[in-house]
Amino acid sequence: MQLDAFLRKMTPAIHQSLKTALELGKWPDGRPLTEQEREASLQAVIVYEHENLPESERVGFMPAKCQSKAEDTAESETTILRFKE
């Protein structure tokens, strides 16, 4: 089956099953994914998500600004310590 035909028939359940298979490296029945199956599944997941999900819900999404950076800047402010003698 060609990728375009597969994507037209792809449902959210199939999408989740492919994601799980990619994460575990094996199909639900326990058979390992071949390299060709892994590549085709990954391509299908990426295209499906691009066409059907908002950017923030796609695999690999990174927000424009990392929250840890905002916290780091507050901590990196200079603080003067004075010791009493």
N, CA, C and O atoms as a Tinker XYZ file with bonds, in Angstrom:
   340  protein
     1  N      0.843000   -1.173000    0.000000    73     2
     2  CA     0.000000    0.000000    0.000000    64     1     3
     3  C      0.889000    1.238000    0.000000    63     2     4     5
     4  O      1.854000    1.310000    0.761000    81     3
     5  N      0.576000    2.191000   -0.831000    73     3     6
     6  CA     1.336000    3.426000   -0.902000    64     5     7
     7  C      1.044000    4.293000    0.317000    63     6     8     9
     8  O     -0.013000    4.170000    0.935000    81     7
     9  N      1.980000    5.162000    0.657000    73     7    10
    10  CA     1.853000    6.011000    1.839000    64     9    11
    11  C      0.596000    6.872000    1.774000    63    10    12    13
    12  O     -0.113000    6.997000    2.773000    81    11
    13  N      0.305000    7.471000    0.611000    73    11    14
    14  CA    -0.876000    8.332000    0.490000    64    13    15
    15  C     -2.158000    7.565000    0.781000    63    14    16    17
    16  O     -3.029000    8.066000    1.493000    81    15
    17  N     -2.283000    6.372000    0.247000    73    15    18
    18  CA    -3.475000    5.557000    0.479000    64    17    19
    19  C     -3.567000    5.150000    1.948000    63    18    20    21
    20  O     -4.650000    5.151000    2.532000    81    19
    21  N     -2.439000    4.806000    2.535000    73    19    22
    22  CA    -2.418000    4.436000    3.947000    64    21    23
    23  C     -2.842000    5.609000    4.828000    63    22    24    25
    24  O     -3.626000    5.433000    5.760000    81    23
    25  N     -2.331000    6.798000    4.541000    73    23    26
    26  CA    -2.655000    7.980000    5.342000    64    25    27
    27  C     -4.135000    8.339000    5.251000    63    26    28    29
    28  O     -4.708000    8.828000    6.224000    81    27
    29  N     -4.762000    8.104000    4.100000    73    27    30
    30  CA    -6.199000    8.381000    3.967000    64    29    31
    31  C     -7.025000    7.471000    4.859000    63    30    32    33
    32  O     -8.101000    7.859000    5.315000    81    31
    33  N     -6.532000    6.257000    5.113000    73    31    34
    34  CA    -7.255000    5.288000    5.933000    64    33    35
    35  C     -6.824000    5.306000    7.394000    63    34    36    37
    36  O     -7.420000    4.622000    8.227000    81    35
    37  N     -5.804000    6.076000    7.705000    73    35    38
    38  CA    -5.246000    6.079000    9.050000    64    37    39
    39  C     -6.196000    6.746000   10.040000    63    38    40    41
    40  O     -6.707000    7.837000    9.788000    81    39
    41  N     -6.422000    6.081000   11.164000    73    39    42
    42  CA    -7.285000    6.589000   12.226000    64    41    43
    43  C     -6.422000    6.981000   13.427000    63    42    44    45
    44  O     -5.245000    6.623000   13.476000    81    43
    45  N     -6.979000    7.700000   14.382000    73    43    46
    46  CA    -6.209000    8.001000   15.593000    64    45    47
    47  C     -5.715000    6.736000   16.305000    63    46    48    49
    48  O     -4.626000    6.742000   16.880000    81    47
    49  N     -6.496000    5.655000   16.274000    73    47    50
    50  CA    -6.066000    4.399000   16.906000    64    49    51
    51  C     -4.848000    3.807000   16.190000    63    50    52    53
    52  O     -3.921000    3.322000   16.839000    81    51
    53  N     -4.849000    3.846000   14.873000    73    51    54
    54  CA    -3.698000    3.350000   14.100000    64    53    55
    55  C     -2.486000    4.222000   14.386000    63    54    56    57
    56  O     -1.379000    3.714000   14.568000    81    55
    57  N     -2.690000    5.533000   14.427000    73    55    58
    58  CA    -1.614000    6.476000   14.726000    64    57    59
    59  C     -0.973000    6.136000   16.072000    63    58    60    61
    60  O      0.252000    6.067000   16.179000    81    59
    61  N     -1.800000    5.924000   17.096000    73    59    62
    62  CA    -1.277000    5.604000   18.432000    64    61    63
    63  C     -0.563000    4.259000   18.431000    63    62    64    65
    64  O      0.464000    4.104000   19.092000    81    63
    65  N     -1.091000    3.294000   17.702000    73    63    66
    66  CA    -0.452000    1.983000   17.618000    64    65    67
    67  C      0.926000    2.087000   16.967000    63    66    68    69
    68  O      1.871000    1.437000   17.413000    81    67
    69  N      1.048000    2.896000   15.922000    73    67    70
    70  CA     2.347000    3.086000   15.268000    64    69    71
    71  C      3.329000    3.781000   16.207000    63    70    72    73
    72  O      4.499000    3.403000   16.276000    81    71
    73  N      2.858000    4.793000   16.927000    73    71    74
    74  CA     3.731000    5.493000   17.879000    64    73    75
    75  C      4.243000    4.538000   18.952000    63    74    76    77
    76  O      5.423000    4.562000   19.303000    81    75
    77  N      3.350000    3.699000   19.469000    73    75    78
    78  CA     3.744000    2.737000   20.494000    64    77    79
    79  C      4.752000    1.734000   19.937000    63    78    80    81
    80  O      5.736000    1.405000   20.600000    81    79
    81  N      4.509000    1.254000   18.731000    73    79    82
    82  CA     5.442000    0.311000   18.101000    64    81    83
    83  C      6.814000    0.956000   17.913000    63    82    84    85
    84  O      7.838000    0.305000   18.120000    81    83
    85  N      6.840000    2.216000   17.524000    73    83    86
    86  CA     8.115000    2.915000   17.358000    64    85    87
    87  C      8.823000    3.099000   18.698000    63    86    88    89
    88  O     10.041000    2.942000   18.787000    81    87
    89  N      8.069000    3.427000   19.726000    73    87    90
    90  CA     8.665000    3.624000   21.051000    64    89    91
    91  C      9.268000    2.327000   21.596000    63    90    92    93
    92  O     10.355000    2.336000   22.173000    81    91
    93  N      8.555000    1.216000   21.409000    73    91    94
    94  CA     8.998000   -0.067000   21.959000    64    93    95
    95  C      9.916000   -0.844000   21.023000    63    94    96    97
    96  O     10.658000   -1.725000   21.457000    81    95
    97  N      9.860000   -0.507000   19.726000    73    95    98
    98  CA    10.673000   -1.222000   18.751000    64    97    99
    99  C     10.082000   -2.557000   18.350000    63    98   100   101
   100  O     10.766000   -3.396000   17.763000    81    99
   101  N      8.804000   -2.756000   18.666000    73    99   102
   102  CA     8.154000   -4.012000   18.298000    64   101   103
   103  C      6.662000   -3.776000   18.095000    63   102   104   105
   104  O      6.093000   -2.811000   18.604000    81   103
   105  N      6.042000   -4.683000   17.337000    73   103   106
   106  CA     4.618000   -4.632000   17.077000    64   105   107
   107  C      3.861000   -5.124000   18.311000    63   106   108   109
   108  O      4.460000   -5.748000   19.187000    81   107
   109  N      2.554000   -4.855000   18.396000    73   107   110
   110  CA     1.784000   -5.316000   19.558000    64   109   111
   111  C      1.865000   -6.831000   19.792000    63   110   112   113
   112  O      1.728000   -7.286000   20.928000    81   111
   113  N      2.087000   -7.615000   18.726000    73   111   114
   114  CA     2.182000   -9.075000   18.901000    64   113   115
   115  C      3.589000   -9.523000   19.316000    63   114   116   117
   116  O      3.838000  -10.719000   19.469000    81   115
   117  N      4.502000   -8.572000   19.499000    73   115   118
   118  CA     5.843000   -8.889000   19.979000    64   117   119
   119  C      6.915000   -9.003000   18.921000    63   118   120   121
   120  O      8.098000   -9.079000   19.254000    81   119
   121  N      6.534000   -9.018000   17.642000    73   119   122
   122  CA     7.541000   -9.097000   16.568000    64   121   123
   123  C      8.314000   -7.789000   16.507000    63   122   124   125
   124  O      7.711000   -6.718000   16.576000    81   123
   125  N      9.634000   -7.852000   16.379000    73   123   126
   126  CA    10.404000   -6.614000   16.266000    64   125   127
   127  C     10.161000   -5.920000   14.924000    63   126   128   129
   128  O      9.934000   -6.576000   13.908000    81   127
   129  N     10.210000   -4.598000   14.936000    73   127   130
   130  CA    10.091000   -3.830000   13.693000    64   129   131
   131  C     11.370000   -3.994000   12.886000    63   130   132   133
   132  O     12.471000   -3.942000   13.435000    81   131
   133  N     11.221000   -4.189000   11.592000    73   131   134
   134  CA    12.395000   -4.189000   10.726000    64   133   135
   135  C     12.777000   -2.726000   10.486000    63   134   136   137
   136  O     12.001000   -1.815000   10.774000    81   135
   137  N     13.948000   -2.522000    9.971000    73   135   138
   138  CA    14.392000   -1.157000    9.678000    64   137   139
   139  C     13.434000   -0.484000    8.689000    63   138   140   141
   140  O     13.100000    0.690000    8.852000    81   139
   141  N     13.003000   -1.204000    7.690000    73   139   142
   142  CA    12.076000   -0.654000    6.685000    64   141   143
   143  C     10.727000   -0.321000    7.325000    63   142   144   145
   144  O     10.143000    0.720000    7.023000    81   143
   145  N     10.230000   -1.186000    8.199000    73   143   146
   146  CA     8.965000   -0.915000    8.888000    64   145   147
   147  C      9.090000    0.299000    9.798000    63   146   148   149
   148  O      8.178000    1.123000    9.879000    81   147
   149  N     10.223000    0.403000   10.480000    73   147   150
   150  CA    10.462000    1.544000   11.371000    64   149   151
   151  C     10.462000    2.850000   10.597000    63   150   152   153
   152  O      9.831000    3.822000   11.011000    81   151
   153  N     11.165000    2.874000    9.480000    73   151   154
   154  CA    11.232000    4.084000    8.664000    64   153   155
   155  C      9.868000    4.457000    8.103000    63   154   156   157
   156  O      9.489000    5.628000    8.135000    81   155
   157  N      9.125000    3.483000    7.589000    73   155   158
   158  CA     7.806000    3.750000    7.019000    64   157   159
   159  C      6.829000    4.210000    8.099000    63   158   160   161
   160  O      6.034000    5.121000    7.867000    81   159
   161  N      6.883000    3.586000    9.278000    73   159   162
   162  CA     5.997000    3.964000   10.373000    64   161   163
   163  C      6.302000    5.374000   10.860000    63   162   164   165
   164  O      5.391000    6.164000   11.108000    81   163
   165  N      7.572000    5.681000   10.992000    73   163   166
   166  CA     7.963000    7.019000   11.430000    64   165   167
   167  C      7.503000    8.076000   10.430000    63   166   168   169
   168  O      7.000000    9.129000   10.822000    81   167
   169  N      7.673000    7.801000    9.162000    73   167   170
   170  CA     7.232000    8.730000    8.127000    64   169   171
   171  C      5.711000    8.913000    8.192000    63   170   172   173
   172  O      5.223000   10.038000    8.078000    81   171
   173  N      4.967000    7.836000    8.373000    73   171   174
   174  CA     3.514000    7.914000    8.450000    64   173   175
   175  C      3.072000    8.725000    9.670000    63   174   176   177
   176  O      2.152000    9.537000    9.571000    81   175
   177  N      3.720000    8.512000   10.818000    73   175   178
   178  CA     3.377000    9.257000   12.030000    64   177   179
   179  C      3.639000   10.749000   11.833000    63   178   180   181
   180  O      2.809000   11.579000   12.205000    81   179
   181  N      4.773000   11.090000   11.257000    73   179   182
   182  CA     5.120000   12.497000   11.051000    64   181   183
   183  C      4.118000   13.166000   10.116000    63   182   184   185
   184  O      3.631000   14.256000   10.416000    81   183
   185  N      3.806000   12.539000    9.002000    73   183   186
   186  CA     2.873000   13.129000    8.037000    64   185   187
   187  C      1.477000   13.229000    8.632000    63   186   188   189
   188  O      0.813000   14.254000    8.479000    81   187
   189  N      1.022000   12.173000    9.313000    73   187   190
   190  CA    -0.306000   12.180000    9.931000    64   189   191
   191  C     -0.417000   13.324000   10.939000    63   190   192   193
   192  O     -1.400000   14.065000   10.932000    81   191
   193  N      0.583000   13.466000   11.800000    73   191   194
   194  CA     0.546000   14.514000   12.809000    64   193   195
   195  C      0.590000   15.899000   12.174000    63   194   196   197
   196  O     -0.088000   16.818000   12.633000    81   195
   197  N      1.379000   16.047000   11.130000    73   195   198
   198  CA     1.460000   17.346000   10.445000    64   197   199
   199  C      0.108000   17.748000    9.873000    63   198   200   201
   200  O     -0.250000   18.926000    9.893000    81   199
   201  N     -0.637000   16.790000    9.370000    73   199   202
   202  CA    -1.919000   17.076000    8.730000    64   201   203
   203  C     -3.102000   17.091000    9.701000    63   202   204   205
   204  O     -4.141000   17.670000    9.383000    81   203
   205  N     -2.968000   16.464000   10.883000    73   203   206
   206  CA    -4.126000   16.284000   11.745000    64   205   207
   207  C     -4.006000   16.824000   13.164000    63   206   208   209
   208  O     -5.015000   16.917000   13.863000    81   207
   209  N     -2.824000   17.178000   13.607000    73   207   210
   210  CA    -2.653000   17.631000   14.981000    64   209   211
   211  C     -2.076000   19.039000   15.028000    63   210   212   213
   212  O     -1.310000   19.429000   14.147000    81   211
   213  N     -2.442000   19.805000   16.059000    73   211   214
   214  CA    -1.799000   21.107000   16.224000    64   213   215
   215  C     -0.310000   20.918000   16.536000    63   214   216   217
   216  O      0.095000   19.877000   17.055000    81   215
   217  N      0.470000   21.897000   16.227000    73   215   218
   218  CA     1.920000   21.790000   16.373000    64   217   219
   219  C      2.332000   21.370000   17.787000    63   218   220   221
   220  O      3.268000   20.588000   17.953000    81   219
   221  N      1.645000   21.881000   18.793000    73   219   222
   222  CA     2.027000   21.597000   20.177000    64   221   223
   223  C      1.788000   20.145000   20.580000    63   222   224   225
   224  O      2.303000   19.714000   21.612000    81   223
   225  N      1.025000   19.377000   19.806000    73   223   226
   226  CA     0.747000   17.982000   20.137000    64   225   227
   227  C      1.554000   16.993000   19.301000    63   226   228   229
   228  O      1.385000   15.783000   19.451000    81   227
   229  N      2.410000   17.475000   18.442000    73   227   230
   230  CA     3.197000   16.600000   17.568000    64   229   231
   231  C      4.422000   16.057000   18.274000    63   230   232   233
   232  O      4.950000   16.679000   19.196000    81   231
   233  N      4.872000   14.885000   17.831000    73   231   234
   234  CA     6.080000   14.281000   18.370000    64   233   235
   235  C      7.254000   15.223000   18.136000    63   234   236   237
   236  O      7.422000   15.758000   17.040000    81   235
   237  N      8.057000   15.419000   19.164000    73   235   238
   238  CA     9.245000   16.247000   19.030000    64   237   239
   239  C      9.010000   17.728000   19.190000    63   238   240   241
   240  O      9.936000   18.517000   18.998000    81   239
   241  N      7.790000   18.138000   19.540000    73   239   242
   242  CA     7.513000   19.570000   19.679000    64   241   243
   243  C      8.331000   20.162000   20.817000    63   242   244   245
   244  O      8.409000   19.593000   21.906000    81   243
   245  N      8.931000   21.301000   20.552000    73   243   246
   246  CA     9.662000   22.057000   21.565000    64   245   247
   247  C      9.114000   23.479000   21.560000    63   246   248   249
   248  O      9.066000   24.114000   20.507000    81   247
   249  N      8.704000   23.986000   22.706000    73   247   250
   250  CA     8.219000   25.365000   22.741000    64   249   251
   251  C      9.337000   26.324000   22.325000    63   250   252   253
   252  O     10.521000   26.001000   22.425000    81   251
   253  N      8.944000   27.488000   21.865000    73   251   254
   254  CA     9.931000   28.457000   21.379000    64   253   255
   255  C     10.923000   28.852000   22.461000    63   254   256   257
   256  O     12.097000   29.088000   22.178000    81   255
   257  N     10.449000   28.925000   23.706000    73   255   258
   258  CA    11.337000   29.309000   24.792000    64   257   259
   259  C     11.279000   28.240000   25.871000    63   258   260   261
   260  O     10.202000   27.902000   26.362000    81   259
   261  N     12.395000   27.730000   26.224000    73   259   262
   262  CA    12.474000   26.691000   27.246000    64   261   263
   263  C     12.196000   27.315000   28.615000    63   262   264   265
   264  O     12.763000   28.354000   28.952000    81   263
   265  N     11.328000   26.685000   29.396000    73   263   266
   266  CA    10.977000   27.215000   30.700000    64   265   267
   267  C     12.171000   27.231000   31.649000    63   266   268   269
   268  O     12.263000   28.111000   32.505000    81   267
   269  N     13.065000   26.296000   31.513000    73   267   270
   270  CA    14.213000   26.261000   32.407000    64   269   271
   271  C     15.110000   27.479000   32.203000    63   270   272   273
   272  O     15.774000   27.918000   33.142000    81   271
   273  N     15.137000   28.024000   31.001000    73   271   274
   274  CA    15.925000   29.222000   30.743000    64   273   275
   275  C     15.371000   30.413000   31.521000    63   274   276   277
   276  O     16.137000   31.218000   32.052000    81   275
   277  N     14.046000   30.528000   31.591000    73   275   278
   278  CA    13.435000   31.622000   32.331000    64   277   279
   279  C     13.786000   31.518000   33.816000    63   278   280   281
   280  O     14.035000   32.531000   34.468000    81   279
   281  N     13.806000   30.299000   34.346000    73   279   282
   282  CA    14.166000   30.098000   35.740000    64   281   283
   283  C     15.643000   30.370000   35.971000    63   282   284   285
   284  O     16.013000   30.917000   37.009000    81   283
   285  N     16.496000   29.995000   35.016000    73   283   286
   286  CA    17.933000   30.202000   35.152000    64   285   287
   287  C     18.278000   31.678000   35.222000    63   286   288   289
   288  O     19.171000   32.067000   35.975000    81   287
   289  N     17.583000   32.510000   34.447000    73   287   290
   290  CA    17.907000   33.927000   34.436000    64   289   291
   291  C     17.594000   34.569000   35.779000    63   290   292   293
   292  O     18.315000   35.469000   36.211000    81   291
   293  N     16.537000   34.128000   36.445000    73   291   294
   294  CA    16.203000   34.678000   37.756000    64   293   295
   295  C     17.272000   34.291000   38.774000    63   294   296   297
   296  O     17.606000   35.089000   39.650000    81   295
   297  N     17.809000   33.087000   38.670000    73   295   298
   298  CA    18.820000   32.621000   39.599000    64   297   299
   299  C     20.190000   33.205000   39.297000    63   298   300   301
   300  O     21.037000   33.270000   40.188000    81   299
   301  N     20.425000   33.623000   38.085000    73   299   302
   302  CA    21.748000   34.101000   37.713000    64   301   303
   303  C     21.963000   35.575000   38.035000    63   302   304   305
   304  O     23.044000   36.105000   37.776000    81   303
   305  N     20.955000   36.253000   38.596000    73   303   306
   306  CA    21.131000   37.643000   38.978000    64   305   307
   307  C     22.188000   37.721000   40.066000    63   306   308   309
   308  O     22.286000   36.828000   40.908000    81   307
   309  N     22.963000   38.769000   40.052000    73   307   310
   310  CA    24.034000   38.940000   41.013000    64   309   311
   311  C     23.458000   39.294000   42.372000    63   310   312   313
   312  O     22.614000   40.184000   42.490000    81   311
   313  N     23.917000   38.596000   43.387000    73   311   314
   314  CA    23.506000   38.867000   44.749000    64   313   315
   315  C     24.766000   39.162000   45.556000    63   314   316   317
   316  O     25.734000   38.402000   45.532000    81   315
   317  N     24.728000   40.270000   46.263000    73   315   318
   318  CA    25.866000   40.663000   47.077000    64   317   319
   319  C     25.635000   40.131000   48.481000    63   318   320   321
   320  O     24.609000   40.411000   49.102000    81   319
   321  N     26.581000   39.376000   48.970000    73   319   322
   322  CA    26.515000   38.844000   50.325000    64   321   323
   323  C     27.425000   39.674000   51.216000    63   322   324   325
   324  O     28.574000   39.945000   50.867000    81   323
   325  N     26.908000   40.071000   52.356000    73   323   326
   326  CA    27.712000   40.825000   53.314000    64   325   327
   327  C     27.762000   40.044000   54.616000    63   326   328   329
   328  O     26.736000   39.610000   55.138000    81   327
   329  N     28.946000   39.875000   55.119000    73   327   330
   330  CA    29.145000   39.138000   56.348000    64   329   331
   331  C     29.387000   40.119000   57.492000    63   330   332   333
   332  O     30.134000   41.087000   57.349000    81   331
   333  N     28.756000   39.861000   58.606000    73   331   334
   334  CA    28.975000   40.683000   59.790000    64   333   335
   335  C     30.227000   40.194000   60.492000    63   334   336   337
   336  O     30.456000   38.993000   60.630000    81   335
   337  N     31.014000   41.130000   60.923000    73   335   338
   338  CA    32.247000   40.759000   61.622000    64   337   339
   339  C     32.067000   40.797000   63.107000    63   338   340
   340  O     33.007000   40.513000   63.851000    81   339
